[in-house]
Amino acid sequence: MKFFDFLKKNILFTLLFGAFVALIYSPLVFTTSYCADIEYVQGAKGKIYNWNELGRYTLILLKKITFTPYNRILEGVLFIITAILTVFALSYLFYLLNKKAKSVTLFILSAITLIFPTFCEQYYFRFQSFEVMFGIFLTVVSGILFIKYMETDKLIFLPIPIVLNVLSFGIYQSMLNIMLVIYAGIFLMLFLSDIEYDKIKAFIVMALQFVAAFLLNRLVIFVFCEKSSYFSDKIMWKQYPFDTCYHFVKHYFRVVLLAETPMYTISFAVSIVLSILALIALFIMVWIKNEKFTIIFSLLGFFGLIIGPFVIAIIQGFEPDSRTQLALPFSIAFLCFFTYGVTEKTVLFIKEVKFHKDEEEKADDSKKKSHSFMIYILTGGLIIILLLNLIPTLRLTYTRMMINNSDRKHLTAIAKDLEKYHCDAEYPLHPVIFIGTLPYECGGFGYQYDSEQKEYILINAFTLDSETNPEYFFSTNRALSAMECLGYDYNKPEKSNYMKKAKETAANLPSYPSKGYIEDTGDFVAVNLGNY
């Protein structure tokens, strides 16, 4: 089935699941809440963040074409449109790999691919949400064109994926992981498809396309991006001992596999276990059919799906930010799809062995019934995997939105009142100590780890200058409670030496928002937040 025929046949599913994905993230891409990066972008008119230094040339180009550097509404609308297109592209990709799969199965797999907690952190910085989704779309289309090349052997489908991947690399560094995972998933799924192809040729073409895209990306960075890229100063293997970097990478594997933070779910571990069982079943079938050569190549694809999401961590020798982990749900979707396909073939294989030729009519009837029942079971399993990702994603998205909406008015008012205490350059910047309930308005980046005290210090208050002075201290659990609602686990912030005296001072002050809730003692500025 051709591209537009598939769209015409499944237009309802495309719009339904595309809108489903877009609506989940829309509170983030349309948000008006504060965020350190957003503040920087809005305050640096005429500049486009530090994307040139990071080698994000396509991102800069898209900003100039769409005029969206500071337009959150247009950015959000383009994000939703691109999300719908990406759902369709993913569904068509899965269809090409298993043309017998039901439409609803294909779109559930698409939702599994695009709904994951790490995407919440990514889209919270709304000024690149559309571009990141567009990069994913380009990478998926490159996978579709690769399959088309294997199907038709037409040379026109050979160079285009390279160009698309170069463009996607220029949007976000995680597209490297996504490309590896998509190609590994395609390579694994080709064994279950009806496409006749040369396995060695497929592997060579994949490798050449990846190397060509990577080298062209480096060339563009060298020419247009001041010879700088995201990895220029982030290779920890050059800066730290091997054992230290190895520990970081090993710890990252454990965090992801065991879902030790709210950014990851157990769906990855579950999909690995299920796909291993599927591999065993596949090995038995190909062994019986004397197709042992298939085993080696299927292991390559499986290994690529497991390692692909961790490539950036391995290159850096360090645990990357959770928002950069965009390839993991792709790996989960392909592993689930592989399990789906192998289970389907295994049941049919058992039926063929079980029935004799003189019972063909009875066998066909039994096959149809068992096949339908099996499809329901497998689809139900995919829905469970989707829910494992969907529930924490919704919690992160909507809990953050509610907390931000509740606190924004308090943040703005208190920040304005504090300005007069630090507006004079000659005025000593005394520490500011908040007593009471602190409005929550910053993410995990607002916490700075103190290596001596072994605790986290909250230094980013009310979007004021957190890199120099003044220092901020709190005797409150409000911010930490909000982090716990989102699923994080932080230690209590370090206390100032003036904390005891600040509590005594605040006890004699009216509480916010009453006039006079701030007092400068000469040693520190006390702020009585009270309880609201």
Short mmCIF file of C-alpha atoms in Angstrom, two decimals:
data_model
loop_
_atom_site.label_atom_id
_atom_site.label_comp_id
_atom_site.label_asym_id
_atom_site.label_seq_id
_atom_site.Cartn_x
_atom_site.Cartn_y
_atom_site.Cartn_z
CA MET A 1 0.00 0.00 0.00
CA LYS A 2 1.36 3.38 -0.97
CA PHE A 3 1.87 6.30 1.38
CA PHE A 4 -1.27 8.28 0.53
CA ASP A 5 -3.43 5.17 0.22
CA PHE A 6 -2.47 4.27 3.77
CA LEU A 7 -3.29 7.80 4.93
CA LYS A 8 -6.67 7.73 3.17
CA LYS A 9 -7.56 4.37 4.69
CA ASN A 10 -6.47 5.33 8.21
CA ILE A 11 -7.19 9.06 8.36
CA LEU A 12 -9.44 8.64 11.42
CA PHE A 13 -6.79 6.74 13.39
CA THR A 14 -4.15 9.25 12.31
CA LEU A 15 -6.11 12.24 13.58
CA LEU A 16 -7.28 10.43 16.72
CA PHE A 17 -3.87 9.25 17.91
CA GLY A 18 -2.09 12.38 16.67
CA ALA A 19 -4.47 14.57 18.68
CA PHE A 20 -4.05 12.20 21.63
CA VAL A 21 -0.27 12.64 21.63
CA ALA A 22 -0.47 16.40 21.04
CA LEU A 23 -3.00 17.02 23.81
CA ILE A 24 -0.84 15.22 26.37
CA TYR A 25 2.01 17.67 25.83
CA SER A 26 0.01 20.78 24.93
CA PRO A 27 -0.03 22.10 28.54
CA LEU A 28 3.77 22.22 28.29
CA VAL A 29 4.21 23.70 24.82
CA PHE A 30 1.52 26.35 25.42
CA THR A 31 2.53 27.11 29.01
CA THR A 32 3.26 30.63 30.24
CA SER A 33 5.15 29.48 33.34
CA TYR A 34 8.69 30.49 34.14
CA CYS A 35 11.72 28.42 33.30
CA ALA A 36 15.38 29.39 33.35
CA ASP A 37 15.95 28.75 29.64
CA ILE A 38 12.74 30.51 28.64
CA GLU A 39 13.72 33.56 30.67
CA TYR A 40 17.06 33.61 28.88
CA VAL A 41 15.54 33.40 25.40
CA GLN A 42 13.00 36.12 26.09
CA GLY A 43 15.67 38.38 27.56
CA ALA A 44 18.13 37.96 24.69
CA LYS A 45 16.31 39.49 21.73
CA GLY A 46 18.22 39.21 18.49
CA LYS A 47 20.05 36.10 19.64
CA ILE A 48 18.94 32.51 19.24
CA TYR A 49 20.04 30.97 22.52
CA ASN A 50 23.32 29.01 22.23
CA TRP A 51 22.19 26.70 19.44
CA ASN A 52 25.01 27.73 17.11
CA GLU A 53 27.58 26.74 19.72
CA LEU A 54 25.84 23.37 20.10
CA GLY A 55 25.85 22.65 16.37
CA ARG A 56 22.07 22.87 15.98
CA TYR A 57 22.11 24.43 12.53
CA THR A 58 18.75 23.00 11.38
CA LEU A 59 17.09 24.30 14.54
CA ILE A 60 18.36 27.80 13.77
CA LEU A 61 17.19 27.49 10.16
CA LEU A 62 13.70 26.43 11.24
CA LYS A 63 13.50 29.35 13.66
CA LYS A 64 14.34 31.77 10.85
CA ILE A 65 11.87 30.15 8.44
CA THR A 66 8.93 30.00 10.88
CA PHE A 67 9.74 33.16 12.90
CA THR A 68 9.07 31.25 16.14
CA PRO A 69 12.00 32.08 18.48
CA TYR A 70 9.73 34.00 20.85
CA ASN A 71 6.23 32.96 19.71
CA ARG A 72 4.91 30.24 22.01
CA ILE A 73 1.47 30.10 20.32
CA LEU A 74 2.86 29.45 16.83
CA GLU A 75 5.39 27.04 18.29
CA GLY A 76 2.60 25.09 20.00
CA VAL A 77 0.41 24.94 16.89
CA LEU A 78 3.31 23.72 14.75
CA PHE A 79 4.11 21.14 17.42
CA ILE A 80 0.59 19.69 17.30
CA ILE A 81 0.60 19.56 13.48
CA THR A 82 4.00 17.86 13.46
CA ALA A 83 2.89 15.40 16.16
CA ILE A 84 -0.02 14.29 13.97
CA LEU A 85 2.31 13.88 10.97
CA THR A 86 4.79 11.91 13.08
CA VAL A 87 2.08 9.54 14.31
CA PHE A 88 1.13 8.86 10.70
CA ALA A 89 4.77 8.35 9.63
CA LEU A 90 5.42 5.95 12.51
CA SER A 91 2.26 3.98 11.75
CA TYR A 92 3.24 3.68 8.09
CA LEU A 93 6.75 2.58 9.10
CA PHE A 94 5.33 -0.18 11.30
CA TYR A 95 2.89 -1.13 8.52
CA LEU A 96 5.75 -1.64 6.03
CA LEU A 97 7.40 -4.01 8.51
CA ASN A 98 4.25 -6.06 9.14
CA LYS A 99 1.53 -5.50 6.55
CA LYS A 100 -0.76 -8.03 8.24
CA ALA A 101 -0.95 -6.04 11.48
CA LYS A 102 -4.23 -4.33 12.35
CA SER A 103 -4.45 -0.55 12.00
CA VAL A 104 -5.22 -0.08 15.70
CA THR A 105 -2.06 -2.05 16.55
CA LEU A 106 0.07 0.22 14.37
CA PHE A 107 -1.28 3.38 15.99
CA ILE A 108 -0.93 2.00 19.53
CA LEU A 109 2.73 1.36 18.72
CA SER A 110 3.01 4.95 17.49
CA ALA A 111 1.58 6.23 20.77
CA ILE A 112 4.04 4.04 22.73
CA THR A 113 6.85 5.62 20.70
CA LEU A 114 5.87 9.23 21.39
CA ILE A 115 4.48 9.09 24.95
CA PHE A 116 7.18 8.88 27.61
CA PRO A 117 8.07 10.88 30.76
CA THR A 118 11.37 12.16 29.34
CA PHE A 119 9.43 13.97 26.62
CA CYS A 120 7.77 16.06 29.36
CA GLU A 121 11.11 17.52 30.40
CA GLN A 122 12.03 18.06 26.75
CA TYR A 123 8.86 19.95 25.84
CA TYR A 124 8.89 22.00 29.05
CA PHE A 125 11.40 24.17 27.21
CA ARG A 126 8.73 25.08 24.70
CA PHE A 127 11.01 27.12 22.42
CA GLN A 128 12.27 23.96 20.72
CA SER A 129 9.31 21.60 21.13
CA PHE A 130 8.14 21.83 17.52
CA GLU A 131 11.66 21.51 16.15
CA VAL A 132 12.43 18.40 18.21
CA MET A 133 9.21 16.74 17.05
CA PHE A 134 10.07 17.73 13.47
CA GLY A 135 13.50 16.13 13.87
CA ILE A 136 11.82 12.91 15.02
CA PHE A 137 9.55 13.10 11.97
CA LEU A 138 12.53 13.44 9.61
CA THR A 139 14.28 10.47 11.21
CA VAL A 140 11.17 8.29 10.91
CA VAL A 141 10.75 9.26 7.25
CA SER A 142 14.39 8.28 6.62
CA GLY A 143 13.55 4.84 8.02
CA ILE A 144 10.55 4.57 5.69
CA LEU A 145 12.70 5.43 2.67
CA PHE A 146 15.28 2.84 3.70
CA ILE A 147 12.58 0.15 3.70
CA LYS A 148 11.37 1.41 0.32
CA TYR A 149 14.90 0.99 -1.01
CA MET A 150 15.05 -2.59 0.27
CA GLU A 151 11.66 -3.29 -1.33
CA THR A 152 12.23 -1.72 -4.73
CA ASP A 153 16.03 -1.43 -5.03
CA LYS A 154 15.52 2.04 -6.55
CA LEU A 155 18.57 4.27 -6.11
CA ILE A 156 16.41 7.37 -5.54
CA PHE A 157 15.62 6.06 -2.05
CA LEU A 158 19.31 5.68 -1.15
CA PRO A 159 20.64 9.28 -0.69
CA ILE A 160 17.49 10.98 0.64
CA PRO A 161 17.64 9.30 4.10
CA ILE A 162 21.20 10.59 4.48
CA VAL A 163 20.07 14.18 3.87
CA LEU A 164 17.10 13.81 6.25
CA ASN A 165 19.31 12.41 9.00
CA VAL A 166 21.85 15.22 8.58
CA LEU A 167 19.00 17.71 9.01
CA SER A 168 17.67 15.88 12.07
CA PHE A 169 21.15 15.72 13.64
CA GLY A 170 21.23 19.52 13.26
CA ILE A 171 18.12 19.85 15.42
CA TYR A 172 18.99 17.84 18.51
CA GLN A 173 21.77 15.48 19.53
CA SER A 174 19.33 12.74 20.55
CA MET A 175 18.38 12.16 16.90
CA LEU A 176 21.62 10.17 16.71
CA ASN A 177 20.22 7.66 19.20
CA ILE A 178 16.82 7.63 17.51
CA MET A 179 18.33 6.90 14.09
CA LEU A 180 20.34 3.99 15.49
CA VAL A 181 17.29 2.56 17.25
CA ILE A 182 15.03 2.91 14.18
CA TYR A 183 17.58 1.24 11.91
CA ALA A 184 18.19 -1.54 14.44
CA GLY A 185 14.43 -2.03 14.81
CA ILE A 186 13.97 -2.18 11.04
CA PHE A 187 16.84 -4.64 10.74
CA LEU A 188 15.28 -6.89 13.39
CA MET A 189 11.74 -6.65 12.01
CA LEU A 190 12.79 -7.37 8.42
CA PHE A 191 13.16 -11.02 9.42
CA LEU A 192 9.42 -11.15 10.09
CA SER A 193 8.33 -9.12 7.07
CA ASP A 194 7.40 -10.34 3.59
CA ILE A 195 10.17 -8.25 2.01
CA GLU A 196 12.73 -10.29 0.07
CA TYR A 197 16.14 -8.74 0.58
CA ASP A 198 19.84 -9.44 0.93
CA LYS A 199 20.69 -9.37 4.65
CA ILE A 200 24.34 -8.48 4.15
CA LYS A 201 23.42 -5.73 1.69
CA ALA A 202 20.87 -4.30 4.14
CA PHE A 203 23.48 -4.19 6.91
CA ILE A 204 26.08 -2.52 4.67
CA VAL A 205 23.59 0.09 3.39
CA MET A 206 22.52 0.90 6.96
CA ALA A 207 26.12 1.32 8.10
CA LEU A 208 27.05 3.48 5.10
CA GLN A 209 23.99 5.73 5.51
CA PHE A 210 24.76 6.28 9.19
CA VAL A 211 28.47 6.99 8.61
CA ALA A 212 27.68 9.33 5.69
CA ALA A 213 25.08 11.24 7.72
CA PHE A 214 27.43 11.54 10.70
CA LEU A 215 30.37 12.78 8.59
CA LEU A 216 28.22 15.29 6.70
CA ASN A 217 26.90 16.54 10.03
CA ARG A 218 30.46 17.10 11.25
CA LEU A 219 31.28 18.91 7.99
CA VAL A 220 28.33 21.29 8.35
CA ILE A 221 29.28 21.98 11.97
CA PHE A 222 32.88 22.68 10.93
CA VAL A 223 31.79 25.16 8.25
CA PHE A 224 28.82 26.91 9.85
CA CYS A 225 28.97 26.38 13.64
CA GLU A 226 32.37 27.68 14.68
CA LYS A 227 33.76 24.12 14.70
CA SER A 228 31.69 23.53 17.82
CA SER A 229 28.99 20.98 18.64
CA TYR A 230 27.06 19.54 21.56
CA PHE A 231 29.87 17.07 22.28
CA SER A 232 32.74 19.57 22.06
CA ASP A 233 33.17 19.98 25.82
CA LYS A 234 31.06 17.09 27.09
CA ILE A 235 33.35 14.09 26.55
CA MET A 236 34.10 13.13 30.13
CA TRP A 237 36.44 10.30 29.09
CA LYS A 238 39.03 13.02 28.33
CA GLN A 239 38.59 14.78 31.67
CA TYR A 240 38.09 12.02 34.24
CA PRO A 241 39.66 8.62 34.99
CA PHE A 242 38.26 5.62 33.13
CA ASP A 243 36.83 4.07 36.31
CA THR A 244 34.87 7.24 37.11
CA CYS A 245 33.27 7.45 33.66
CA TYR A 246 32.59 3.72 33.64
CA HIS A 247 30.79 4.12 36.97
CA PHE A 248 28.65 6.96 35.55
CA VAL A 249 27.64 4.93 32.48
CA LYS A 250 26.93 1.79 34.52
CA HIS A 251 24.83 3.81 36.94
CA TYR A 252 22.84 5.27 34.02
CA PHE A 253 22.10 1.80 32.67
CA ARG A 254 20.83 0.77 36.09
CA VAL A 255 18.69 3.89 36.52
CA VAL A 256 16.99 3.36 33.16
CA LEU A 257 16.55 -0.41 33.40
CA LEU A 258 15.22 -0.35 36.95
CA ALA A 259 13.26 2.90 36.48
CA GLU A 260 14.86 4.46 39.56
CA THR A 261 13.61 7.96 38.73
CA PRO A 262 10.17 9.16 37.57
CA MET A 263 11.65 9.92 34.15
CA TYR A 264 11.78 6.22 33.29
CA THR A 265 9.29 3.36 33.49
CA ILE A 266 9.54 -0.41 33.83
CA SER A 267 8.16 -0.81 30.30
CA PHE A 268 11.73 -0.97 28.95
CA ALA A 269 12.68 -3.86 31.23
CA VAL A 270 9.37 -5.61 30.50
CA SER A 271 9.81 -5.25 26.74
CA ILE A 272 13.37 -6.63 26.97
CA VAL A 273 12.23 -9.73 28.87
CA LEU A 274 9.37 -10.35 26.45
CA SER A 275 11.58 -9.86 23.40
CA ILE A 276 14.18 -12.29 24.78
CA LEU A 277 11.44 -14.92 25.03
CA ALA A 278 10.42 -14.03 21.47
CA LEU A 279 14.03 -14.43 20.33
CA ILE A 280 14.18 -17.91 21.84
CA ALA A 281 10.98 -18.86 20.01
CA LEU A 282 12.37 -17.40 16.78
CA PHE A 283 15.63 -19.32 17.18
CA ILE A 284 13.75 -22.59 17.60
CA MET A 285 11.70 -21.95 14.45
CA VAL A 286 14.65 -20.93 12.26
CA TRP A 287 16.68 -23.86 13.60
CA ILE A 288 13.95 -26.28 12.59
CA LYS A 289 13.74 -24.58 9.18
CA ASN A 290 17.56 -24.70 8.95
CA GLU A 291 17.95 -20.90 8.65
CA LYS A 292 20.72 -20.54 11.21
CA PHE A 293 22.19 -17.55 9.35
CA THR A 294 19.14 -15.55 10.40
CA ILE A 295 20.05 -15.90 14.08
CA ILE A 296 23.23 -13.83 13.77
CA PHE A 297 21.52 -10.88 12.09
CA SER A 298 18.52 -10.92 14.42
CA LEU A 299 20.94 -10.69 17.36
CA LEU A 300 22.55 -7.62 15.76
CA GLY A 301 19.18 -5.90 15.53
CA PHE A 302 18.24 -6.87 19.09
CA PHE A 303 21.59 -5.67 20.44
CA GLY A 304 21.15 -2.35 18.59
CA LEU A 305 17.74 -1.79 20.21
CA ILE A 306 19.18 -2.38 23.69
CA ILE A 307 22.32 -0.25 23.29
CA GLY A 308 20.90 2.45 20.99
CA PRO A 309 19.25 4.58 23.72
CA PHE A 310 22.55 4.71 25.65
CA VAL A 311 24.88 5.79 22.83
CA ILE A 312 25.15 9.42 23.96
CA ALA A 313 25.87 8.33 27.54
CA ILE A 314 28.58 5.96 26.27
CA ILE A 315 30.11 8.66 24.05
CA GLN A 316 30.10 11.22 26.87
CA GLY A 317 31.13 8.86 29.65
CA PHE A 318 28.54 10.58 31.79
CA GLU A 319 24.86 10.33 32.70
CA PRO A 320 23.01 12.71 30.33
CA ASP A 321 20.04 14.84 31.31
CA SER A 322 16.79 12.89 31.26
CA ARG A 323 15.27 15.29 28.71
CA THR A 324 17.80 14.08 26.11
CA GLN A 325 16.62 10.46 26.38
CA LEU A 326 14.18 10.41 23.48
CA ALA A 327 15.22 7.11 21.88
CA LEU A 328 14.10 4.84 24.72
CA PRO A 329 10.38 4.70 23.78
CA PHE A 330 11.39 3.90 20.18
CA SER A 331 13.32 0.91 21.47
CA ILE A 332 10.35 -0.14 23.61
CA ALA A 333 7.97 0.09 20.63
CA PHE A 334 10.19 -1.96 18.32
CA LEU A 335 10.84 -4.62 20.98
CA CYS A 336 7.10 -4.90 21.58
CA PHE A 337 6.42 -5.06 17.84
CA PHE A 338 9.05 -7.78 17.46
CA THR A 339 7.44 -9.77 20.29
CA TYR A 340 4.05 -9.24 18.64
CA GLY A 341 5.28 -10.53 15.27
CA VAL A 342 7.16 -13.54 16.64
CA THR A 343 4.23 -14.58 18.82
CA GLU A 344 1.94 -14.41 15.81
CA LYS A 345 4.29 -16.56 13.72
CA THR A 346 4.87 -19.01 16.58
CA VAL A 347 1.17 -19.72 17.04
CA LEU A 348 0.72 -20.29 13.31
CA PHE A 349 3.83 -22.49 13.24
CA ILE A 350 2.51 -24.65 16.08
CA LYS A 351 -0.82 -25.02 14.29
CA GLU A 352 0.96 -26.16 11.13
CA VAL A 353 2.88 -28.80 13.05
CA LYS A 354 -0.16 -29.92 15.03
CA PHE A 355 -2.60 -30.62 12.17
CA HIS A 356 -2.14 -33.21 9.46
CA LYS A 357 -2.77 -32.58 5.79
CA ASP A 358 -5.99 -34.64 5.82
CA GLU A 359 -7.41 -32.22 8.35
CA GLU A 360 -6.77 -29.02 6.38
CA GLU A 361 -10.30 -27.65 6.61
CA LYS A 362 -10.45 -28.21 10.36
CA ALA A 363 -6.97 -26.75 10.71
CA ASP A 364 -7.86 -23.58 8.78
CA ASP A 365 -10.91 -22.98 10.97
CA SER A 366 -8.89 -23.52 14.15
CA LYS A 367 -6.13 -21.25 12.89
CA LYS A 368 -8.54 -18.40 12.25
CA LYS A 369 -10.08 -18.65 15.72
CA SER A 370 -6.77 -18.94 17.54
CA HIS A 371 -5.28 -16.14 15.42
CA SER A 372 -8.12 -13.74 16.26
CA PHE A 373 -7.87 -14.57 19.96
CA MET A 374 -4.10 -14.14 19.85
CA ILE A 375 -4.43 -10.70 18.19
CA TYR A 376 -6.74 -9.54 21.01
CA ILE A 377 -4.25 -10.76 23.63
CA LEU A 378 -1.29 -9.10 21.92
CA THR A 379 -3.16 -5.82 21.42
CA GLY A 380 -4.13 -5.88 25.10
CA GLY A 381 -0.46 -6.33 25.98
CA LEU A 382 0.49 -3.31 23.88
CA ILE A 383 -2.18 -1.25 25.65
CA ILE A 384 -0.67 -2.24 29.02
CA ILE A 385 2.78 -1.09 27.83
CA LEU A 386 1.21 2.17 26.66
CA LEU A 387 -0.42 2.71 30.06
CA LEU A 388 2.90 2.06 31.84
CA ASN A 389 4.29 5.06 29.95
CA LEU A 390 1.13 7.16 29.80
CA ILE A 391 0.28 7.36 33.52
CA PRO A 392 3.62 8.82 34.73
CA THR A 393 3.72 11.08 31.66
CA LEU A 394 0.32 12.54 32.52
CA ARG A 395 1.34 12.94 36.15
CA LEU A 396 4.48 14.87 35.22
CA THR A 397 2.67 17.03 32.67
CA TYR A 398 -0.45 17.99 34.57
CA THR A 399 1.00 18.08 38.10
CA ARG A 400 3.66 20.49 36.90
CA MET A 401 0.98 22.59 35.20
CA MET A 402 -1.19 22.79 38.34
CA ILE A 403 1.75 23.67 40.58
CA ASN A 404 2.95 26.37 38.20
CA ASN A 405 -0.49 27.92 37.75
CA SER A 406 -1.00 28.03 41.51
CA ASP A 407 2.32 29.68 42.26
CA ARG A 408 2.83 32.08 39.37
CA LYS A 409 0.98 35.01 40.91
CA HIS A 410 2.87 34.63 44.20
CA LEU A 411 6.20 34.37 42.42
CA THR A 412 5.65 37.57 40.47
CA ALA A 413 4.52 39.58 43.48
CA ILE A 414 7.34 38.51 45.80
CA ALA A 415 10.02 38.95 43.14
CA LYS A 416 8.82 42.51 42.54
CA ASP A 417 8.90 43.32 46.25
CA LEU A 418 12.45 41.96 46.58
CA GLU A 419 13.80 44.06 43.71
CA LYS A 420 14.06 47.24 45.79
CA TYR A 421 16.45 45.53 48.18
CA HIS A 422 18.92 44.72 45.39
CA CYS A 423 18.37 47.41 42.77
CA ASP A 424 21.31 49.62 43.85
CA ALA A 425 24.72 48.41 42.62
CA GLU A 426 26.36 49.76 45.79
CA TYR A 427 23.83 48.11 48.06
CA PRO A 428 25.32 45.08 49.85
CA LEU A 429 23.67 41.90 48.54
CA HIS A 430 22.68 40.27 51.81
CA PRO A 431 21.47 36.65 51.88
CA VAL A 432 17.70 36.32 51.52
CA ILE A 433 16.08 33.88 53.93
CA PHE A 434 12.53 32.70 53.34
CA ILE A 435 10.58 31.56 56.36
CA GLY A 436 7.31 29.74 55.80
CA THR A 437 5.88 28.34 52.59
CA LEU A 438 7.88 28.97 49.45
CA PRO A 439 6.04 29.12 46.11
CA TYR A 440 7.33 26.36 43.89
CA GLU A 441 8.47 27.62 40.51
CA CYS A 442 11.54 25.76 39.37
CA GLY A 443 12.41 22.28 38.23
CA GLY A 444 15.26 20.01 39.20
CA PHE A 445 17.70 22.47 37.64
CA GLY A 446 16.96 24.81 40.55
CA TYR A 447 18.89 22.50 42.86
CA GLN A 448 22.65 22.73 43.15
CA TYR A 449 24.56 19.89 44.78
CA ASP A 450 26.94 20.91 47.55
CA SER A 451 29.78 18.37 47.52
CA GLU A 452 30.95 19.37 51.01
CA GLN A 453 27.58 19.33 52.73
CA LYS A 454 26.34 16.38 50.62
CA GLU A 455 23.00 18.11 50.22
CA TYR A 456 21.02 19.98 47.59
CA ILE A 457 20.77 23.75 47.89
CA LEU A 458 17.90 25.53 46.20
CA ILE A 459 19.51 28.62 44.68
CA ASN A 460 17.08 29.68 41.96
CA ALA A 461 14.36 31.74 43.62
CA PHE A 462 11.71 33.68 41.71
CA THR A 463 13.84 33.72 38.53
CA LEU A 464 16.21 36.25 40.13
CA ASP A 465 19.95 36.04 39.46
CA SER A 466 21.01 32.68 40.84
CA GLU A 467 24.59 32.59 39.52
CA THR A 468 26.08 35.43 41.58
CA ASN A 469 24.37 37.13 44.52
CA PRO A 470 22.34 37.21 46.63
CA GLU A 471 22.20 33.75 48.16
CA TYR A 472 18.80 32.26 48.98
CA PHE A 473 17.97 30.00 51.91
CA PHE A 474 14.69 28.39 52.98
CA SER A 475 13.14 26.77 56.01
CA THR A 476 10.34 25.25 53.99
CA ASN A 477 9.35 21.94 52.49
CA ARG A 478 6.97 23.46 49.95
CA ALA A 479 9.35 23.22 47.00
CA LEU A 480 10.43 19.73 47.99
CA SER A 481 6.84 18.61 48.39
CA ALA A 482 6.11 19.81 44.89
CA MET A 483 9.09 17.85 43.60
CA GLU A 484 7.78 14.78 45.39
CA CYS A 485 4.40 15.25 43.67
CA LEU A 486 6.28 15.04 40.40
CA GLY A 487 8.01 11.89 41.59
CA TYR A 488 11.43 13.27 42.53
CA ASP A 489 13.23 12.53 45.77
CA TYR A 490 15.44 15.34 47.10
CA ASN A 491 17.16 16.05 50.38
CA LYS A 492 16.19 19.13 52.36
CA PRO A 493 18.06 22.30 51.36
CA GLU A 494 21.02 23.44 53.42
CA LYS A 495 20.25 26.08 56.07
CA SER A 496 22.00 29.42 56.43
CA ASN A 497 23.96 30.26 59.58
CA TYR A 498 21.39 33.02 60.10
CA MET A 499 18.42 30.63 59.95
CA LYS A 500 17.70 30.64 63.68
CA LYS A 501 17.85 34.44 63.88
CA ALA A 502 15.77 34.71 60.69
CA LYS A 503 13.00 32.63 62.26
CA GLU A 504 12.93 34.96 65.26
CA THR A 505 12.80 38.00 62.95
CA ALA A 506 10.06 36.53 60.78
CA ALA A 507 7.94 35.73 63.82
CA ASN A 508 7.49 39.48 64.37
CA LEU A 509 6.65 40.23 60.72
CA PRO A 510 3.25 40.07 59.05
CA SER A 511 3.04 37.21 56.56
CA TYR A 512 2.85 37.52 52.79
CA PRO A 513 0.97 39.21 51.12
CA SER A 514 0.56 41.77 53.93
CA LYS A 515 2.66 44.92 53.71
CA GLY A 516 5.95 44.70 55.61
CA TYR A 517 6.52 40.94 55.25
CA ILE A 518 10.14 41.66 54.15
CA GLU A 519 12.78 43.13 56.50
CA ASP A 520 16.48 43.86 56.00
CA THR A 521 18.30 43.22 59.30
CA GLY A 522 21.68 44.42 58.02
CA ASP A 523 23.06 40.87 57.93
CA PHE A 524 20.33 39.27 55.85
CA VAL A 525 16.91 39.92 54.33
CA ALA A 526 14.11 38.02 56.09
CA VAL A 527 10.95 37.15 54.15
CA ASN A 528 7.92 35.82 56.03
CA LEU A 529 5.97 33.80 53.49
CA GLY A 530 3.45 32.51 55.99
CA ASN A 531 1.08 29.75 54.89
CA TYR A 532 -1.40 30.01 52.05
#
